[in-house]
Tab-separated table of C-alpha atoms and ligand atoms in Angstrom:
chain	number	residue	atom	x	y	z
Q	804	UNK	CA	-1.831	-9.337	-20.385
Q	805	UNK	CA	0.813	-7.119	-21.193
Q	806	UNK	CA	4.521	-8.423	-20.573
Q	807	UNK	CA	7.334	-5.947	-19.989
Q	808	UNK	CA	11.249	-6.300	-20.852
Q	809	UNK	CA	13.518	-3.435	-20.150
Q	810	UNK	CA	15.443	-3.148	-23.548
Q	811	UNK	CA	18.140	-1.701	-21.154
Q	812	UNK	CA	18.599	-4.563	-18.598
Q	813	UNK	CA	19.135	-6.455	-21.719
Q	814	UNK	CA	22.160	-5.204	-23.481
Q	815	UNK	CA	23.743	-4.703	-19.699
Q	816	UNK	CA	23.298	-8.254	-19.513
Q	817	UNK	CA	24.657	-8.939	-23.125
Q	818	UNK	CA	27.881	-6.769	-22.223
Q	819	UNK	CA	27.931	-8.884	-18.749
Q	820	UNK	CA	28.072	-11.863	-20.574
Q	821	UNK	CA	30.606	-11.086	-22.953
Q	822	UNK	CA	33.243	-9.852	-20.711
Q	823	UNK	CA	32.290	-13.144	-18.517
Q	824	UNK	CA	33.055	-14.963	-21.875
Q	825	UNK	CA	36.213	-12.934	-21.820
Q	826	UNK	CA	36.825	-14.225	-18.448
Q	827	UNK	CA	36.061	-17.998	-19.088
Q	828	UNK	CA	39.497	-19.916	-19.439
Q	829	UNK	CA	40.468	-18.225	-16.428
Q	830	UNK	CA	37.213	-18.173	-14.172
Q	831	UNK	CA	34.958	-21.300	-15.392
Q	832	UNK	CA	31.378	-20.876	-16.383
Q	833	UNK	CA	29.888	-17.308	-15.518
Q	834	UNK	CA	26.804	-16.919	-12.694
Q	835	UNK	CA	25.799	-13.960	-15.619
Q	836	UNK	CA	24.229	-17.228	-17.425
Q	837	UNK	CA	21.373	-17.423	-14.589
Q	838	UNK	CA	18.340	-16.818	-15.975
Q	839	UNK	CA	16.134	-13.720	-14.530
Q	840	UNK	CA	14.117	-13.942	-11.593
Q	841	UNK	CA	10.163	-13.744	-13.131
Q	842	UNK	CA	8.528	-10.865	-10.599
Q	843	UNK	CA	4.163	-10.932	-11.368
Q	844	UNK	CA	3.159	-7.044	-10.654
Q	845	UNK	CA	-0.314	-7.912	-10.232
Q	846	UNK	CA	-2.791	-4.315	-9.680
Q	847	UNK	CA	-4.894	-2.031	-10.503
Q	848	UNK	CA	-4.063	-0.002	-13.713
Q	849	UNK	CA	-8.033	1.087	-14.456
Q	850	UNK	CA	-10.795	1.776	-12.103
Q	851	UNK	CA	-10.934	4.065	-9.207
Q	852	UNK	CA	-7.398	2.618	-8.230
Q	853	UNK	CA	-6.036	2.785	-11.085
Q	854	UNK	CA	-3.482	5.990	-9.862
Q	855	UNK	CA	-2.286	3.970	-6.713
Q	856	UNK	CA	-1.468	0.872	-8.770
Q	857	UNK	CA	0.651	3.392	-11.324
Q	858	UNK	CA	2.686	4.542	-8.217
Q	859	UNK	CA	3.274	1.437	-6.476
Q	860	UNK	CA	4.834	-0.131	-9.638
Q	861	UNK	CA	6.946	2.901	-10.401
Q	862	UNK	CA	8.319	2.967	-6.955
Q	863	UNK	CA	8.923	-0.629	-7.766
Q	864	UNK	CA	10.993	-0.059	-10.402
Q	865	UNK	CA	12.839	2.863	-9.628
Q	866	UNK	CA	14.333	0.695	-6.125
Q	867	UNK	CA	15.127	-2.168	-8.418
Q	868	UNK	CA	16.603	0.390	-11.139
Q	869	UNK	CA	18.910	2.169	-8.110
Q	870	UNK	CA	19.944	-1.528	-7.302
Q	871	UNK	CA	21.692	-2.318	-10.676
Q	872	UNK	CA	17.977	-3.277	-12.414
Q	873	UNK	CA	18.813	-6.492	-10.124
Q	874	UNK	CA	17.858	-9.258	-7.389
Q	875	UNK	CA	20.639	-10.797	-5.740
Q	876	UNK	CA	22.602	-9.965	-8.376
Q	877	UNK	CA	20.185	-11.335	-11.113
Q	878	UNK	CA	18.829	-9.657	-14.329
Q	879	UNK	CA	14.949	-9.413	-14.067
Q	880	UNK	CA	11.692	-9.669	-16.277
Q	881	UNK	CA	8.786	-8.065	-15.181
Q	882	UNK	CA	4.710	-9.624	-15.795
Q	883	UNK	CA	2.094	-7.473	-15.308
Q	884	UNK	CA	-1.837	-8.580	-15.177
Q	885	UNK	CA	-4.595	-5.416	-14.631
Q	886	UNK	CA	-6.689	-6.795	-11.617
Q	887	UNK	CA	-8.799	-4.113	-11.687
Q	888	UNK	CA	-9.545	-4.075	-8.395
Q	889	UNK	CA	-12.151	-7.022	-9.058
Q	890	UNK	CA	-12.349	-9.541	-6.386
Q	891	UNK	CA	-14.827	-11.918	-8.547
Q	892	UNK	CA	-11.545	-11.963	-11.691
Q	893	UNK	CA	-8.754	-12.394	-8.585
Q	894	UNK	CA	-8.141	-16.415	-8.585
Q	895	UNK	CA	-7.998	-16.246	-12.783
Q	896	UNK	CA	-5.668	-13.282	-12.525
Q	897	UNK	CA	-3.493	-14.585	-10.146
Q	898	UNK	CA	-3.570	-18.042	-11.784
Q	899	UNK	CA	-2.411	-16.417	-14.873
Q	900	UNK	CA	0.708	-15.316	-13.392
Q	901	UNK	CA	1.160	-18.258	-10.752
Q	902	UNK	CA	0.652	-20.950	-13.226
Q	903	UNK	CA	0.908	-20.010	-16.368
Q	904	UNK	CA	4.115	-17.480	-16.094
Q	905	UNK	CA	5.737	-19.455	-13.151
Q	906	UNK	CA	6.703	-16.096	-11.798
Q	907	UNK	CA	8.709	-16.367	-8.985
Q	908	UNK	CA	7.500	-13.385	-6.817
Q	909	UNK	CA	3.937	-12.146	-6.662
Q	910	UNK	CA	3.811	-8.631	-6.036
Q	911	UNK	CA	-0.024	-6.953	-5.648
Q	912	UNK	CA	-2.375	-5.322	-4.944
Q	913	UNK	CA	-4.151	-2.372	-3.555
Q	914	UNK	CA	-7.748	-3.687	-2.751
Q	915	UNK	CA	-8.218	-6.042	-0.137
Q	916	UNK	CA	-11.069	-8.520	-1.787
Q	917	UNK	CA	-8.341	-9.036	-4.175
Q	918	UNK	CA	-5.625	-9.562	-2.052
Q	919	UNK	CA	-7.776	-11.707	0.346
Q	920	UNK	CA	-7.776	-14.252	-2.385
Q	921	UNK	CA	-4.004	-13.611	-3.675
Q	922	UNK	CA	-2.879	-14.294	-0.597
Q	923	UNK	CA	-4.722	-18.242	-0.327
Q	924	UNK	CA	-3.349	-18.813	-3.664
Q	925	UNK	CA	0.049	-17.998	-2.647
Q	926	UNK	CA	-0.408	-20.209	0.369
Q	927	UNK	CA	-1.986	-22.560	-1.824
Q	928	UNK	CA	1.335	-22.767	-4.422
Q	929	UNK	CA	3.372	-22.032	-1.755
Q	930	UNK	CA	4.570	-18.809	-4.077
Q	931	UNK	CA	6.548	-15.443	-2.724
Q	932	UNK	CA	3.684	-12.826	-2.049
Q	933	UNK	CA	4.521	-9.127	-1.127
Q	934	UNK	CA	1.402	-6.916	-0.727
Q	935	UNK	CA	2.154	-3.148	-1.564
Q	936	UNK	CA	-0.934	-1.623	-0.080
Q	937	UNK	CA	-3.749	-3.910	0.627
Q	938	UNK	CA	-4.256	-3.665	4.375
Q	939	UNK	CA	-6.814	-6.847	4.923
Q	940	UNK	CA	-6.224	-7.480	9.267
Q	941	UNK	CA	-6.777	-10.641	8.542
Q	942	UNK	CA	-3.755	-11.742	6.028
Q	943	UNK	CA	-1.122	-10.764	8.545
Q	944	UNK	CA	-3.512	-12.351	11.370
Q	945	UNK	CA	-4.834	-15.290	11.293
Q	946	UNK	CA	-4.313	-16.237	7.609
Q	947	UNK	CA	-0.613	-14.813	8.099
Q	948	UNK	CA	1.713	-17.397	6.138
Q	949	UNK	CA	5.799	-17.356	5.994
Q	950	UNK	CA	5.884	-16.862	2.446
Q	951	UNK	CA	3.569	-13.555	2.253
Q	952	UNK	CA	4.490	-10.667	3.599
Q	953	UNK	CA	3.268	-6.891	3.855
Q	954	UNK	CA	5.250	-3.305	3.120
Q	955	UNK	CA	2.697	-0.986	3.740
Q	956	UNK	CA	0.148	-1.126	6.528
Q	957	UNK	CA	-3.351	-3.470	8.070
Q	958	UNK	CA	-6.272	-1.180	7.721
Q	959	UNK	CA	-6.938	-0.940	11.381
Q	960	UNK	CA	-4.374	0.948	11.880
Q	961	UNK	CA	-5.172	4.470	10.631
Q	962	UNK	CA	-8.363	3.684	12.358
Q	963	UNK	CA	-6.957	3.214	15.880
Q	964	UNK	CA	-4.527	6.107	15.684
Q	965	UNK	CA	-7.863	8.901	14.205
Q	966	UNK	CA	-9.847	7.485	16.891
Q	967	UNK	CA	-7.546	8.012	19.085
Q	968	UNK	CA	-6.482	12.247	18.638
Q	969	UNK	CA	-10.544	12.629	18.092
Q	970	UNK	CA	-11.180	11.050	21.388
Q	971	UNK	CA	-8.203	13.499	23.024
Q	972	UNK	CA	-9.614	16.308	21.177
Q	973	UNK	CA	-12.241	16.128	23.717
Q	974	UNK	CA	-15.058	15.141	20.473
Q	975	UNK	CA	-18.204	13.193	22.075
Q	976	UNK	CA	-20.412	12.100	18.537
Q	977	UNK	CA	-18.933	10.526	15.203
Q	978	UNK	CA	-20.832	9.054	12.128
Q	979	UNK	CA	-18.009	6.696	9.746
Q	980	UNK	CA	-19.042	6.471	6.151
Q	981	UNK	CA	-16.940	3.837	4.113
Q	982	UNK	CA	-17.108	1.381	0.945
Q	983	UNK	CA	-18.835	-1.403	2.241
Q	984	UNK	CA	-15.747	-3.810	1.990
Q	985	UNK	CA	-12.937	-5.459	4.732
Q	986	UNK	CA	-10.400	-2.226	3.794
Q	987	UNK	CA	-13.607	0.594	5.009
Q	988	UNK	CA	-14.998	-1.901	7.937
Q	989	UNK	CA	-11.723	-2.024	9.284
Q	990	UNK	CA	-10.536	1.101	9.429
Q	991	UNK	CA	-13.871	2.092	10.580
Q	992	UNK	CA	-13.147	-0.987	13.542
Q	993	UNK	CA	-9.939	0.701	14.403
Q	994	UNK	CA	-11.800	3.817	14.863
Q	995	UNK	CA	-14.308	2.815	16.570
Q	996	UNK	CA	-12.257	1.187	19.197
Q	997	UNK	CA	-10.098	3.565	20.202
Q	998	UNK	CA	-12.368	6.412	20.127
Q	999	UNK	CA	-15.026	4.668	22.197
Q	1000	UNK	CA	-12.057	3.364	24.488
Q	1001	UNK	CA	-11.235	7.786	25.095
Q	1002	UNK	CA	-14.786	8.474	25.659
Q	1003	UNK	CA	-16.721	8.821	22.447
Q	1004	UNK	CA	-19.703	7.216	20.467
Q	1005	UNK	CA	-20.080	6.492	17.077
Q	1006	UNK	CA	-23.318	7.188	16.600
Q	1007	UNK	CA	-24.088	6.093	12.850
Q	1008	UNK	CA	-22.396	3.533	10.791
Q	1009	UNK	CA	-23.014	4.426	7.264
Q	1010	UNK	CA	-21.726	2.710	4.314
Q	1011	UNK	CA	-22.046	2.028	-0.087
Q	1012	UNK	CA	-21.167	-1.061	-2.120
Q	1013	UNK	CA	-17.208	-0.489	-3.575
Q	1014	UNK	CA	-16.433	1.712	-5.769
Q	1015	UNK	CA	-19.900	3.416	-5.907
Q	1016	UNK	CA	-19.443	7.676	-5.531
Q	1017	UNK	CA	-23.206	8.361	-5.136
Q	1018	UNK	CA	-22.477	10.354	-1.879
Q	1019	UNK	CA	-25.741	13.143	-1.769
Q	1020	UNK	CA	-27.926	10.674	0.494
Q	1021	UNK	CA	-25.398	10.001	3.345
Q	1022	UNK	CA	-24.386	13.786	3.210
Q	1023	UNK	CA	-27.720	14.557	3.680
Q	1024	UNK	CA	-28.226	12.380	6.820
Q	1025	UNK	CA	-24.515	13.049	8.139
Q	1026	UNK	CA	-26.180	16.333	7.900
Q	1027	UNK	CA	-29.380	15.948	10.271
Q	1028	UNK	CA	-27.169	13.892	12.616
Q	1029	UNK	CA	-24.965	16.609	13.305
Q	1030	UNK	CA	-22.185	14.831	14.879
Q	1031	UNK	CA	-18.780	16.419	16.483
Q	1032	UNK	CA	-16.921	14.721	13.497
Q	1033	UNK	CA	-17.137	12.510	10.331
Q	1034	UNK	CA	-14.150	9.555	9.881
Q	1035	UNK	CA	-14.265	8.151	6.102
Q	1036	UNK	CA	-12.384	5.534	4.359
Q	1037	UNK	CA	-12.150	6.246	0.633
Q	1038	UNK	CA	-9.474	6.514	-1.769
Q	1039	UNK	CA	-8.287	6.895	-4.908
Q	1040	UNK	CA	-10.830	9.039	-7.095
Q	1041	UNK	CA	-13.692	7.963	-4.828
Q	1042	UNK	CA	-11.540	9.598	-2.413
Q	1043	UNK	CA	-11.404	12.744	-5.214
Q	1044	UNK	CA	-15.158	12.778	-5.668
Q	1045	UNK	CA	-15.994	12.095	-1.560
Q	1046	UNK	CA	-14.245	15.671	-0.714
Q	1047	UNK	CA	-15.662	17.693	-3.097
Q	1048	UNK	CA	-19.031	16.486	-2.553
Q	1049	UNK	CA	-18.619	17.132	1.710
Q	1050	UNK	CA	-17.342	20.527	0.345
Q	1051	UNK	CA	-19.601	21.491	-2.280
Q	1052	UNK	CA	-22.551	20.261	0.124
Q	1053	UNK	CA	-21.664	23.089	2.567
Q	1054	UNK	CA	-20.342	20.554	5.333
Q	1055	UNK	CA	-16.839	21.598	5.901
Q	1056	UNK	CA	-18.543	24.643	7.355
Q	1057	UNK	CA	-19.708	22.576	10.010
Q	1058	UNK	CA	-18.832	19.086	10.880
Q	1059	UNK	CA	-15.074	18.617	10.593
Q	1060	UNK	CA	-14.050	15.547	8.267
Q	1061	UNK	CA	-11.188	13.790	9.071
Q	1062	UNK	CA	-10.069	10.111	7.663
Q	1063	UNK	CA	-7.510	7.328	6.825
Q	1064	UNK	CA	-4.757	9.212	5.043
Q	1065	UNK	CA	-5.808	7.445	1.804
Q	1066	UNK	CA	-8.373	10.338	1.659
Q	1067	UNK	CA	-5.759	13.064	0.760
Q	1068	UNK	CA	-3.221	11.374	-0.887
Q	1069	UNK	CA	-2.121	11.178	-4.241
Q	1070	UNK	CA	-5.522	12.988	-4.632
Q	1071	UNK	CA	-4.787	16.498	-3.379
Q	1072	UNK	CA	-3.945	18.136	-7.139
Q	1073	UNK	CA	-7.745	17.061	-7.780
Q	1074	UNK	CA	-9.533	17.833	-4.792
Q	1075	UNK	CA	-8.094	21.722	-4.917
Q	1076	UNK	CA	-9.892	23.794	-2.417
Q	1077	UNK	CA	-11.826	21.069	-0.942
Q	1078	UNK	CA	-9.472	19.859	0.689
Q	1079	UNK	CA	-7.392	21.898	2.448
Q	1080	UNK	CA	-7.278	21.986	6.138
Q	1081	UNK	CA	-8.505	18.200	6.003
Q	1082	UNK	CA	-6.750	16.274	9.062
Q	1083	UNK	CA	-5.877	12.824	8.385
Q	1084	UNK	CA	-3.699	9.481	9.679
Q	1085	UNK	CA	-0.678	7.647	7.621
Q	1086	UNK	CA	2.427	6.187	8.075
Q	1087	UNK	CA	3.867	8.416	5.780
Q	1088	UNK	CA	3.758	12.553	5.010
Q	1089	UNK	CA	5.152	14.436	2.316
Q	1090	UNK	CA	7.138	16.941	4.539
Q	1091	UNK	CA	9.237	14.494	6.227
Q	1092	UNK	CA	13.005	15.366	6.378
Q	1093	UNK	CA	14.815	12.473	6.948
Q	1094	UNK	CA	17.206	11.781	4.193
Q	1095	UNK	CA	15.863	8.605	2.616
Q	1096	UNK	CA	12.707	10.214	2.103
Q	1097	UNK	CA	14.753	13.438	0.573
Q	1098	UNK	CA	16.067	11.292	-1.829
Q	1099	UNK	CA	13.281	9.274	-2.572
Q	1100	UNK	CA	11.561	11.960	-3.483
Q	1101	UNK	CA	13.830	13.956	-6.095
Q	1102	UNK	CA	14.605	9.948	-7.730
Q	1103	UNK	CA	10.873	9.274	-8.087
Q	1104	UNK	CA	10.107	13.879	-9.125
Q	1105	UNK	CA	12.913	13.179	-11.519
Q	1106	UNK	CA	11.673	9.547	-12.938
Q	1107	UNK	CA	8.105	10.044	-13.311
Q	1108	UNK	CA	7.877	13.965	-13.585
Q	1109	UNK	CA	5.601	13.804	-10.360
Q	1110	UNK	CA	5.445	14.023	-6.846
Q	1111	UNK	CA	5.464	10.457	-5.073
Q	1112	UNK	CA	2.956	9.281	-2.898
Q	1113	UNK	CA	1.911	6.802	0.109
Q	1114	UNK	CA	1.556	3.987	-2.748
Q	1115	UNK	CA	4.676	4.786	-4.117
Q	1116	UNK	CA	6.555	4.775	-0.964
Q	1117	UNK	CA	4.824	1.736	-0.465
Q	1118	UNK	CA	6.043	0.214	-3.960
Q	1119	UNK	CA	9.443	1.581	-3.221
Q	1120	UNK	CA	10.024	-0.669	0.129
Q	1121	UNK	CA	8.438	-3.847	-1.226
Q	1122	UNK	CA	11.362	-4.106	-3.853
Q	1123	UNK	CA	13.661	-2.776	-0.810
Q	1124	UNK	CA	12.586	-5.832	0.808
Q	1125	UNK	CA	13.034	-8.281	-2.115
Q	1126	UNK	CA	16.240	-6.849	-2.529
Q	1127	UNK	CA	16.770	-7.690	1.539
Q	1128	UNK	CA	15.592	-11.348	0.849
Q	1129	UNK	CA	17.523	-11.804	-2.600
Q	1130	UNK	CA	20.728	-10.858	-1.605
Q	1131	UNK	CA	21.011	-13.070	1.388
Q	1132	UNK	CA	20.708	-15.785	-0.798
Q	1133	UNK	CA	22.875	-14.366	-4.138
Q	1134	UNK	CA	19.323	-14.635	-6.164
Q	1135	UNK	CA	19.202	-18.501	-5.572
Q	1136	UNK	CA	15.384	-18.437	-5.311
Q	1137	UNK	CA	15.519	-22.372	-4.050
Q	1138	UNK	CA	16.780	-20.962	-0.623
Q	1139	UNK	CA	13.239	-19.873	0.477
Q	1140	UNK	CA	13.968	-20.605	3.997
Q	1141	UNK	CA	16.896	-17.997	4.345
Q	1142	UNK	CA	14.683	-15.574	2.457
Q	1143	UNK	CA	12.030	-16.016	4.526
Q	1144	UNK	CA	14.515	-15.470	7.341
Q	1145	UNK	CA	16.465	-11.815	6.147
Q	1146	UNK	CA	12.913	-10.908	4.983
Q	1147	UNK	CA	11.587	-11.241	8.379
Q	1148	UNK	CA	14.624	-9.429	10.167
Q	1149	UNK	CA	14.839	-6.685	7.713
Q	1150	UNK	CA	15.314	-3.481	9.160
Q	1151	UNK	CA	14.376	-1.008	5.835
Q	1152	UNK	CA	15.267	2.646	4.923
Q	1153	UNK	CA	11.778	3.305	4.089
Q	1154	UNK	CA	11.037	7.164	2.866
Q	1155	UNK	CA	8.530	6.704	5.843
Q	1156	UNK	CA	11.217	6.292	8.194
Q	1157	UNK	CA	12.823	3.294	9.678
Q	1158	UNK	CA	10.841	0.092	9.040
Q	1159	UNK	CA	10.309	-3.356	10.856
Q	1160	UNK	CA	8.010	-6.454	10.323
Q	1161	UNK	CA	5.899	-7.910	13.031
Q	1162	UNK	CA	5.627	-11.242	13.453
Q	1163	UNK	CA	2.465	-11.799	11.254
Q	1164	UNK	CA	5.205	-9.724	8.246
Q	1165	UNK	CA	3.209	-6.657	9.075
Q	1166	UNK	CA	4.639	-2.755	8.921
Q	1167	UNK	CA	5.613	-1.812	12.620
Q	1168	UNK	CA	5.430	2.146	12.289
Q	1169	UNK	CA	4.865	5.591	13.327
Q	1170	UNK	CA	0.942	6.621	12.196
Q	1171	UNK	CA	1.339	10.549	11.319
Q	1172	UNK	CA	-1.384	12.753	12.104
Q	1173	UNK	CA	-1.419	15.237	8.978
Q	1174	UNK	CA	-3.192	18.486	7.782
Q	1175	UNK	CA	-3.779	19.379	4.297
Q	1176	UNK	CA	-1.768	23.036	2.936
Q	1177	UNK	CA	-2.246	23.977	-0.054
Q	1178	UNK	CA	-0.599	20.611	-2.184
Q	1179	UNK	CA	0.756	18.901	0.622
Q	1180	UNK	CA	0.107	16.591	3.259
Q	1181	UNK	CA	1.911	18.495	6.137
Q	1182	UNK	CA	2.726	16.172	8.991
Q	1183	UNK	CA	2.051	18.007	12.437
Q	1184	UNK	CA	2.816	15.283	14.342
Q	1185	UNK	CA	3.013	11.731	15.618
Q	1186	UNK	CA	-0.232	10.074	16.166
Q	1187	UNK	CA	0.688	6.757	17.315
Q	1188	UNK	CA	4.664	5.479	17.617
Q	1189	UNK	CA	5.614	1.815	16.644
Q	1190	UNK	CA	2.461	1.240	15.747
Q	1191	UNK	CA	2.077	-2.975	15.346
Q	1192	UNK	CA	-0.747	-4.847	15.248
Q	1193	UNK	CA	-2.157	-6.124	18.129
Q	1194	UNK	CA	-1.658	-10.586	18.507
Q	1195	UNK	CA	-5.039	-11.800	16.022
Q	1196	UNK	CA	-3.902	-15.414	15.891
Q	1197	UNK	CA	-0.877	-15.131	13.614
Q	1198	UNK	CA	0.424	-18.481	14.064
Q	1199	UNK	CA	4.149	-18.725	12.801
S	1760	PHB	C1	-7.627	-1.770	0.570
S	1760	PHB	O1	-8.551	-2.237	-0.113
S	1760	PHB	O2	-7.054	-2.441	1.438
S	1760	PHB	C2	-7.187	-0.374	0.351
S	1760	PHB	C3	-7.422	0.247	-0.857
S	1760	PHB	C4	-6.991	1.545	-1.073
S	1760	PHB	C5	-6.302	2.205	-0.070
S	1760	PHB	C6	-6.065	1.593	1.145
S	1760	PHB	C7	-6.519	0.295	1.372
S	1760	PHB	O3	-5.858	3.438	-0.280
């Protein structure tokens, strides 16, 4: 486990206490004497993930950087356990930051076996949880809980909106290909539904154990089943791998692919020809204008010598949220009921565009439909607006 101190935060917080020292016969005892609010980054940093969980804690540090390297006012110190996107190690890595570091936020993860289990031992310790990708339906349904909440999306949801522009693009037959896991069969379910609902079939459900890339089998039978269209959930460099392969095996001739947004995203620099003209769904694009996202974008270009992406925006409004929570309460992390509360009404400035939490502490959002050019996920146009998440038995 590797712990993280920014030297930085440090000597602000030396020069803080000194001039509060300065201060003392006039003011009393300084509030710079707090100690620092413990925050557990717990995500992928090797595997097929390892990319998104790079962005999502970069984002994360750049909004807490902008904000004074604070929390309501409070210095910070960061923990930070690999999960590796292994559901089997989640409980010991959790544990490990739960128990042993006392941290005082949880923040994590990207896959959804590992957040499935994050999120009982949150309930369990009754700790802070904000997820930063994960999209399990179920932990804002019916395992939704007031202290965990969610800042980027339920997998359904990119599902629901594909579904739904295939089905009005008039497209009769689809085969869905996916990791074999609750992220793929629920995107997959969102498709499903609302494609079937417009008029189509899915005709084949085909799937492969997480994170396997041996693709030439079901490219070959997506092949002799010649349907209108192909939806996919992978990402990452599964994601990389999946598009080449469709490409490579002659298919984008033929049977238009079209997916979650995951597909194209932080992966297009890889994927090169293979991908372009790909249509996909997100709650985020790179060509979006509003200001937030203008700004975002140059911070995180100039930080990290990159381009952001959907995990980084992602990142970026889980600390926007903390920040929400924290500074109701002036970092006094005892006050979980008030930061429960400004949590829950937040209204965030999300690079996305304007953000709001359902009641199960789920994204309410606008699902873009987007079309790969050249590097960029060009949005051309709103799938689905305000998306939320339909009641599953979130009982709060
Ligand atoms: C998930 O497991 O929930 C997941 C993983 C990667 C993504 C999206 C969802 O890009």
């Amino acid at each position: 486990m590797k712990v993280t101190r920014n030297p930085l935060h440090r000597i602000a917080a030396i020069a803080v206490a000194g001039a509060a020292a300065g201060l003392l016969l006039s003011a009393g005892p300084a509030s710079a004497q707090q100690p620092k609010i413990k925050i557990g980054l717990m995500l992928p940093y090797t595997g097929t993930f390892a990319a998104l969980g790079t962005s999502i804690t970069n984002a994360f540090k750049l909004a807490i950087d902008e904000n004074g390297g604070k929390l309501g006012g409070r210095e910070i110190e960061y923990f930070t356990v690999d999960d590796e996107s292994d559901p089997a190690k989640a409980p010991d890595n959790a544990n490990k930051l739960i128990k042993r570091d006392q941290v005082d936020v949880l923040v994590g993860t990207v896959h959804s076996g590992v957040a499935l289990a994050m999120a009982k031992l949150a309930r369990d310790n009754n700790t802070l949880l904000v997820i930063p990708n994960a999209g399990a339906d179920d932990i804002t349904g019916p395992l939704c809980a007031a202290n965990v909440f969610r800042t980027s999306f339920s997998n359904s949801q990119m599902g629901i909106a594909m579904g739904k522009v295939m089905a009005e693009q008039k497209k009769k037959t689809a085969v869905t290909l996916t990791w074999k896991y609750a992220a793929g069969d629920e995107s997959v379910g969102g498709f499903k539904e609302t494609f079937e609902a417009g008029g189509g079939k899915v005709i084949k459900e085909l799937s492969l154990p997480f994170p396997q890339v041996e693709f030439q089998s079901y490219l070959t039978e997506i092949a002799a089943l010649k349907p209108d269209v192909v939806y996919v959930f992978f990402a990452g460099g599964g994601a990389v791998k999946f598009v080449k392969d469709y490409a490579a095996a002659g298919l984008n001739k033929t049977i238009p692919l079209v997916g979650a947004g995951f597909l194209t995203d932080g992966t297009l620099e890889a994927q090169g020809d293979a991908a372009q003209g790909l249509l996909t769904t997100l709650h985020y694009g790179d060509g979006l204008t509003n200001p937030k996202n203008n700004a975002f974008r140059a911070a995180y270009a100039k930080a990290f010598k990159t381009d952001p992406d959907v995990y980084a925006v992602q990142g970026y409004d889980a600390a926007q949220l903390l920040i929400i929570g924290m500074n109701a309460v002036k970092g006094d992390t005892t006050k979980r009921a008030e930061i429960v509360k400004a949590m829950e009404s937040a209204k965030i400035d999300s690079p996305r565009g304007s953000l709001a939490l359902s009641k199960g502490h789920n994204p309410i959002h606008d699902i873009y439909l987007r079309k790969v050019e050249g590097k960029e996920n060009k949005v051309i146009g709103v799938a689905v607006k305000d998306l939320t998440d339909p009641p599953r038995g979130c009982k709060l």
